[in-house]
């Protein structure tokens, strides 16, 4: 093949899958290229908590043999991926980034882990994360915080921090993140990749360590929209092990990979996402405004919409999150508090100080927000917003309370459960990535993917690579 070894680690899932299918690329060769990339960069990035080099090469040899004998499984067969370290892996430690679970070894794979393996994926290892999916960059936990490949002095966002770093830097072709208030789309935006939070119930959470039962989502993080569609195809669908799992049929997401948004109605909630606010970076808003202009040029009809519940949704997301998290972690918080990192211990304890009334009022806001969003989504096909209020912050002087104060552009879609994707839409003057968020109606992942793909193909930001 003409692709040089130096370029193999940056092949997309779709590119690599096409070459593997044609017999022009070996899964072993591709896996070695990713392992070499990890060896070259991970001392600086700290993306991986656990690397499974020997196991990955063995899996790659098996994949190669299966493909050669005609047992090709599809576009994910032979593709190296990695998991945020709260996805259970049978016989392999799953720590959730915490000393509390440092020796926890599950006996079964998470459903999503198993489905990616069944699709022929090659598991490279387990990725760094904010402790129990809420902690933030915290040096009082057992693992180094992951660094942003666009600027190592900056964070990747959370809590799927290692997933963002590993995918953006070419250490793996794709990864799974989890999302309770923005933990897939946030790191995707700050690391210049694609991250999809599917509709609540679209992807099983069985075997994924809980933060907030009613707001947790599992989903893919990749370098392109088409790669997100491929990973979603592998993991989506009903799972009897997850009582919240939907029985809605799974469509063929590859059919959404076409450029066409003519006549699509796009709603802009300017009063919240684009308003002049000291907590919102104007450069971020400006780049997304430019992206909206691109969507209009591609045939979308853009109109302003109003969602009064947005002013209360962030608070509801936080109250529900820490209340449910405290319920899950209460036994360990009472008997082993010293094993939690400082940031997450403080946040979980807030959940213990909230009342049943606080939790119920937050759920009332949630009901209002769902009704509010459902009404607006009768008039538009998608909502388009900035993904994050700020570009990636620097480690130096980082304020761990910053993520729980002020606005959140991602939390509304965890509260309502609507599908939302972050797609790269440019950079700050300092070279830090910016993401645009596209949210759709329940289970309209096909529409969200098509809109994001159309923009991606026209804008081309996904072709940019970090300097590391």
XYZ file of C-alpha atoms in Angstrom:
468
model
C 0.000 0.000 0.000
C 1.116 3.578 -0.589
C 0.298 4.838 2.919
C 3.546 5.214 4.863
C 4.001 3.775 8.350
C 4.168 7.312 9.747
C 0.628 7.950 8.525
C -1.044 4.702 9.565
C -1.989 5.858 13.061
C -3.984 8.746 11.561
C -6.071 6.596 9.258
C -9.729 7.009 10.068
C -11.823 3.958 10.903
C -13.430 4.183 7.489
C -10.114 4.521 5.648
C -8.451 1.711 7.571
C -11.526 -0.487 7.284
C -11.615 -0.098 3.496
C -7.932 -1.036 3.217
C -8.351 -4.028 5.543
C -11.390 -5.243 3.592
C -9.434 -5.052 0.333
C -6.454 -6.899 1.806
C -4.208 -3.856 1.431
C -3.627 -3.333 5.162
C -3.057 -5.846 7.924
C -4.774 -5.349 11.310
C -1.419 -6.309 12.823
C 0.350 -3.536 10.937
C -2.286 -1.011 11.954
C -2.206 -2.099 15.604
C 1.584 -1.852 15.713
C 1.383 1.660 14.273
C -1.007 2.705 17.078
C 1.181 1.065 19.715
C 4.218 2.884 18.318
C 2.292 6.144 18.434
C 1.361 5.507 22.058
C 4.987 4.746 22.914
C 6.122 7.957 21.220
C 3.550 10.261 22.811
C 1.989 8.912 25.979
C 4.725 10.038 28.356
C 3.564 13.529 27.438
C -0.180 12.914 26.958
C -0.958 10.461 29.795
C -3.947 9.170 27.833
C -3.677 5.537 28.939
C -4.189 4.051 32.390
C -3.554 0.522 31.097
C -1.920 -0.548 27.832
C -2.594 -4.051 26.493
C 0.128 -4.245 23.846
C 0.611 -8.019 23.766
C -3.108 -8.764 23.972
C -3.832 -6.223 21.229
C -1.323 -7.790 18.853
C -2.770 -11.236 19.569
C -6.265 -9.911 18.809
C -4.939 -8.326 15.614
C -3.392 -11.607 14.470
C -6.704 -13.364 15.087
C -8.558 -10.669 13.136
C -6.117 -10.981 10.257
C -6.547 -14.767 10.144
C -10.339 -14.492 10.271
C -10.407 -11.984 7.427
C -8.049 -14.082 5.302
C -10.348 -17.109 5.652
C -13.349 -15.023 4.609
C -14.906 -14.355 8.006
C -14.975 -10.561 7.595
C -17.265 -8.938 10.183
C -17.634 -5.440 8.781
C -16.043 -1.979 8.859
C -14.846 -2.222 12.486
C -13.030 -5.534 11.986
C -9.336 -5.116 12.793
C -9.716 -1.533 14.078
C -7.768 -0.514 17.240
C -9.888 1.222 19.880
C -9.667 2.089 23.566
C -12.079 2.468 26.473
C -12.616 5.081 29.130
C -11.721 3.222 32.309
C -15.272 2.902 33.605
C -16.248 0.373 30.935
C -16.005 -3.078 32.460
C -13.523 -5.485 30.909
C -13.648 -9.124 31.978
C -10.478 -10.116 33.812
C -8.963 -6.647 33.437
C -8.861 -3.941 36.061
C -11.488 -1.176 35.757
C -10.585 1.658 38.126
C -12.866 4.579 37.195
C -9.731 6.667 37.762
C -9.943 6.185 41.550
C -8.008 4.606 44.379
C -11.372 3.328 45.618
C -11.580 0.891 42.684
C -7.866 0.488 42.028
C -8.070 -3.319 42.377
C -11.560 -3.900 40.947
C -11.505 -6.634 38.280
C -14.893 -7.286 36.614
C -15.864 -10.811 35.628
C -17.864 -9.681 32.589
C -17.446 -7.176 29.805
C -19.754 -4.189 29.606
C -22.286 -4.746 26.831
C -20.608 -2.038 24.747
C -17.168 -3.592 25.302
C -18.501 -6.963 24.178
C -20.218 -5.511 21.111
C -17.078 -3.739 19.895
C -15.141 -6.983 20.291
C -17.875 -8.880 18.445
C -17.553 -6.345 15.628
C -13.874 -7.303 15.369
C -12.338 -4.342 17.206
C -8.864 -4.544 18.758
C -8.797 -3.319 22.368
C -5.586 -1.349 22.974
C -6.229 -0.485 26.620
C -8.046 1.620 29.189
C -8.025 5.409 29.127
C -7.581 8.162 31.682
C -10.659 9.900 33.019
C -11.782 12.274 35.712
C -12.347 10.256 38.865
C -15.739 8.503 38.794
C -16.594 10.721 35.796
C -16.872 13.894 37.883
C -13.553 14.739 39.518
C -11.688 17.040 37.142
C -7.899 17.207 36.694
C -6.876 16.083 40.185
C -3.356 15.231 41.282
C -4.703 13.615 44.477
C -5.914 10.621 42.426
C -3.655 7.720 41.337
C -3.277 8.801 37.709
C -1.793 11.769 35.855
C -4.401 13.977 34.149
C -4.477 13.599 30.378
C -3.029 16.503 28.369
C -4.418 18.195 25.292
C -2.452 17.208 22.144
C -3.027 20.678 20.675
C -1.241 22.258 23.632
C 0.156 20.045 26.393
C -0.210 22.841 28.944
C -3.998 22.674 28.559
C -6.696 20.271 29.734
C -8.640 17.941 27.457
C -11.945 18.516 29.200
C -13.790 15.901 31.182
C -14.651 13.466 32.175
C -13.641 11.406 29.103
C -10.246 13.107 29.183
C -8.072 10.254 27.933
C -10.581 9.395 25.201
C -10.315 12.906 23.781
C -6.537 12.950 23.971
C -5.986 9.454 22.555
C -8.285 9.874 19.554
C -7.100 13.378 18.663
C -3.419 12.358 18.798
C -3.798 9.219 16.692
C -3.129 6.789 19.529
C -6.301 4.903 18.622
C -8.849 5.095 15.837
C -11.804 5.524 18.158
C -12.803 5.372 21.798
C -15.842 5.207 24.021
C -16.651 7.993 26.428
C -19.504 8.456 28.856
C -21.623 11.559 29.271
C -23.683 12.833 32.219
C -23.365 16.578 31.769
C -21.194 16.805 28.659
C -18.365 14.330 29.122
C -18.357 13.075 25.525
C -19.020 16.326 23.675
C -16.826 18.464 25.963
C -13.523 16.633 25.392
C -14.449 16.192 21.726
C -14.847 19.944 21.343
C -11.684 20.819 23.268
C -9.598 18.210 21.428
C -10.893 18.897 17.904
C -12.668 15.575 17.298
C -16.240 14.284 16.968
C -18.257 13.078 19.962
C -21.827 11.795 19.950
C -24.135 11.503 22.952
C -26.926 9.279 21.634
C -30.526 9.416 22.786
C -31.013 8.118 26.332
C -31.608 4.377 25.970
C -30.061 4.051 22.502
C -26.812 2.501 23.827
C -26.634 0.107 26.779
C -24.978 1.247 29.990
C -24.766 -2.243 31.481
C -21.252 -2.668 32.846
C -20.543 1.080 32.741
C -19.818 2.448 36.227
C -22.657 4.707 37.327
C -22.459 8.413 38.016
C -26.124 9.402 37.615
C -28.523 6.627 36.604
C -31.033 8.905 34.944
C -28.540 11.060 33.009
C -25.628 8.760 32.078
C -25.096 8.048 28.381
C -22.497 5.948 26.536
C -21.202 6.917 23.107
C -18.360 7.086 20.580
C -15.523 9.582 20.180
C -13.741 9.567 16.805
C -11.914 11.833 14.380
C -14.726 11.965 11.816
C -18.498 11.782 11.657
C -18.403 8.667 9.479
C -16.273 6.915 12.113
C -18.824 7.866 14.767
C -21.542 6.260 12.622
C -19.496 3.060 12.351
C -18.910 2.803 16.106
C -22.523 3.676 16.915
C -23.686 0.908 14.571
C -21.630 -1.586 16.551
C -22.872 -0.594 20.022
C -26.471 0.585 19.527
C -29.501 -1.524 20.290
C -31.598 -3.050 23.031
C -29.913 -4.796 25.932
C -32.020 -6.710 28.487
C -29.230 -6.146 31.027
C -30.024 -2.408 31.009
C -33.585 -1.663 32.148
C -33.467 1.784 30.493
C -32.438 0.344 27.129
C -34.796 1.151 24.270
C -36.312 -1.483 21.999
C -36.541 0.998 19.124
C -35.114 -0.518 15.913
C -31.533 0.412 15.033
C -31.276 2.005 11.571
C -28.356 1.717 9.165
C -26.351 4.799 10.119
C -24.164 4.561 7.020
C -27.142 5.789 4.996
C -26.832 9.123 6.791
C -23.353 9.742 5.426
C -24.448 11.970 2.591
C -24.203 15.699 2.082
C -27.635 17.259 2.083
C -29.280 19.673 4.528
C -31.332 21.610 2.005
C -34.572 22.712 3.584
C -33.554 21.515 7.053
C -34.883 23.776 9.821
C -32.216 24.805 12.329
C -33.139 26.461 15.602
C -30.777 28.838 17.405
C -31.558 29.489 21.092
C -29.608 32.764 21.004
C -30.989 33.968 24.318
C -28.924 31.322 26.135
C -26.171 29.931 23.906
C -25.201 33.072 21.989
C -25.988 35.806 24.510
C -23.367 38.224 25.775
C -22.200 36.587 29.000
C -18.930 37.079 30.911
C -18.668 33.308 31.317
C -18.855 32.643 27.589
C -15.837 33.102 25.324
C -16.724 35.419 22.454
C -14.219 33.811 20.104
C -16.002 30.481 20.554
C -19.375 32.055 19.808
C -17.991 33.860 16.762
C -16.633 30.626 15.248
C -19.962 28.883 15.735
C -21.789 31.857 14.202
C -19.546 31.413 11.159
C -20.427 27.706 11.067
C -24.126 28.562 11.187
C -23.601 30.822 8.173
C -22.052 27.837 6.407
C -25.115 25.737 7.201
C -27.322 28.468 5.738
C -25.176 28.504 2.610
C -25.695 24.753 2.305
C -29.463 25.221 2.259
C -30.543 25.109 5.905
C -33.250 27.484 7.148
C -32.061 29.115 10.383
C -34.414 30.687 12.885
C -34.220 31.807 16.476
C -36.076 29.804 19.088
C -36.769 30.387 22.779
C -36.510 27.796 25.552
C -37.373 29.393 28.918
C -36.394 26.259 30.864
C -32.742 26.675 29.863
C -32.155 29.134 32.695
C -32.880 26.359 35.196
C -31.634 23.219 33.454
C -27.989 23.502 34.528
C -28.992 23.570 38.189
C -31.338 20.619 37.684
C -28.583 18.625 35.973
C -26.187 19.243 38.868
C -28.695 18.482 41.636
C -29.827 15.245 39.999
C -26.243 14.242 39.232
C -24.721 14.669 42.686
C -27.815 13.303 44.452
C -27.754 10.093 42.439
C -23.944 9.910 42.686
C -24.075 10.193 46.477
C -26.656 7.402 46.616
C -24.315 5.174 44.611
C -21.098 6.032 46.481
C -22.482 6.585 49.991
C -21.099 3.359 51.543
C -17.535 4.094 50.415
C -17.810 7.782 51.266
C -18.641 6.782 54.830
C -16.078 4.010 55.258
C -13.183 4.970 52.918
C -13.409 8.730 52.351
C -9.624 9.135 52.262
C -9.405 7.017 49.099
C -11.398 9.503 47.031
C -9.607 12.410 45.369
C -10.217 15.812 46.898
C -12.338 17.183 44.061
C -14.762 14.298 43.640
C -15.082 13.692 47.390
C -16.246 17.272 47.859
C -18.717 17.063 44.985
C -20.213 13.774 46.099
C -20.673 15.082 49.633
C -22.759 17.945 48.298
C -25.184 15.277 47.134
C -25.488 14.092 50.714
C -26.462 17.569 51.870
C -29.316 17.991 49.402
C -32.849 17.153 50.468
C -35.523 15.005 48.862
C -37.291 18.275 48.097
C -34.233 19.556 46.199
C -34.123 16.386 44.121
C -37.837 16.476 43.373
C -37.739 20.144 42.385
C -34.884 19.332 39.988
C -36.994 16.561 38.493
C -39.864 19.024 38.053
C -37.501 21.283 36.090
C -36.522 18.249 34.036
C -40.160 17.540 33.177
C -40.607 21.177 32.188
C -37.452 21.101 30.042
C -38.532 17.955 28.221
C -41.900 19.517 27.452
C -40.240 22.811 26.476
C -37.770 21.148 24.104
C -40.419 18.845 22.633
C -42.573 21.851 21.755
C -39.701 23.661 20.036
C -38.628 20.514 18.185
C -42.059 20.482 16.510
C -41.004 23.642 14.667
C -37.360 22.814 13.853
C -35.361 19.719 12.919
C -32.231 20.515 14.928
C -30.820 22.886 17.492
C -27.330 24.276 16.810
C -25.164 25.766 19.549
C -21.554 26.087 20.656
C -20.511 22.851 22.370
C -18.569 24.530 25.184
C -18.585 27.967 26.761
C -14.766 28.174 26.637
C -11.798 26.661 24.792
C -9.524 24.301 26.725
C -8.251 25.899 29.930
C -4.609 25.808 30.994
C -3.583 23.503 33.843
C -1.799 26.388 35.509
C -4.314 28.297 37.582
C -7.112 25.876 36.714
C -10.216 26.388 38.830
C -11.877 23.013 39.585
C -15.164 24.768 40.339
C -15.300 26.297 36.859
C -17.192 23.331 35.427
C -19.976 23.571 38.000
C -20.477 27.329 37.928
C -22.186 29.339 35.218
C -23.728 28.015 32.061
C -23.394 24.578 30.531
C -24.071 24.189 26.819
C -24.078 20.389 27.012
C -26.101 19.614 30.166
C -29.527 20.475 28.655
C -29.250 17.449 26.390
C -28.387 15.105 29.250
C -31.396 16.353 31.208
C -33.731 15.911 28.223
C -31.979 12.818 26.820
C -31.919 14.201 23.263
C -29.143 13.109 20.858
C -26.357 15.646 20.398
C -23.072 15.625 18.509
C -20.027 17.891 18.652
C -18.194 18.478 15.375
C -15.042 20.616 14.917
C -15.766 24.095 13.574
C -12.481 25.990 13.905
C -9.796 27.214 16.286
C -9.054 30.125 18.550
C -6.276 32.523 17.629
C -4.087 30.511 20.012
C -4.719 27.308 18.102
C -7.186 25.631 20.457
C -10.095 23.686 18.914
C -13.730 24.793 18.982
C -16.752 22.551 18.508
C -20.284 23.110 17.224
C -23.104 21.102 18.783
C -26.026 19.744 16.753
C -28.938 18.268 18.717
C -31.966 16.481 17.328
C -35.230 14.784 18.163
C -35.353 11.545 20.161
C -33.662 8.705 18.264
C -32.901 10.929 15.279
C -29.228 10.013 15.341
C -29.448 9.533 11.539
C -30.475 13.167 11.058
C -27.897 14.479 13.503
C -25.185 12.442 11.794
C -26.213 13.651 8.339
C -26.220 17.306 9.388
C -22.831 16.964 11.065
C -21.401 15.057 8.106
C -22.614 17.651 5.634
C -20.940 20.431 7.605
C -17.762 18.417 8.167
C -17.299 17.621 4.490
C -17.740 21.250 3.505
C -15.665 22.816 6.299
C -12.802 20.300 6.425
C -11.688 21.002 10.014
C -11.434 17.254 10.699
C -8.366 17.131 8.466
C -6.313 19.202 10.899
C -3.844 17.317 13.111
C -2.374 18.411 16.458
C 1.312 19.338 16.604
C 2.394 16.555 18.958
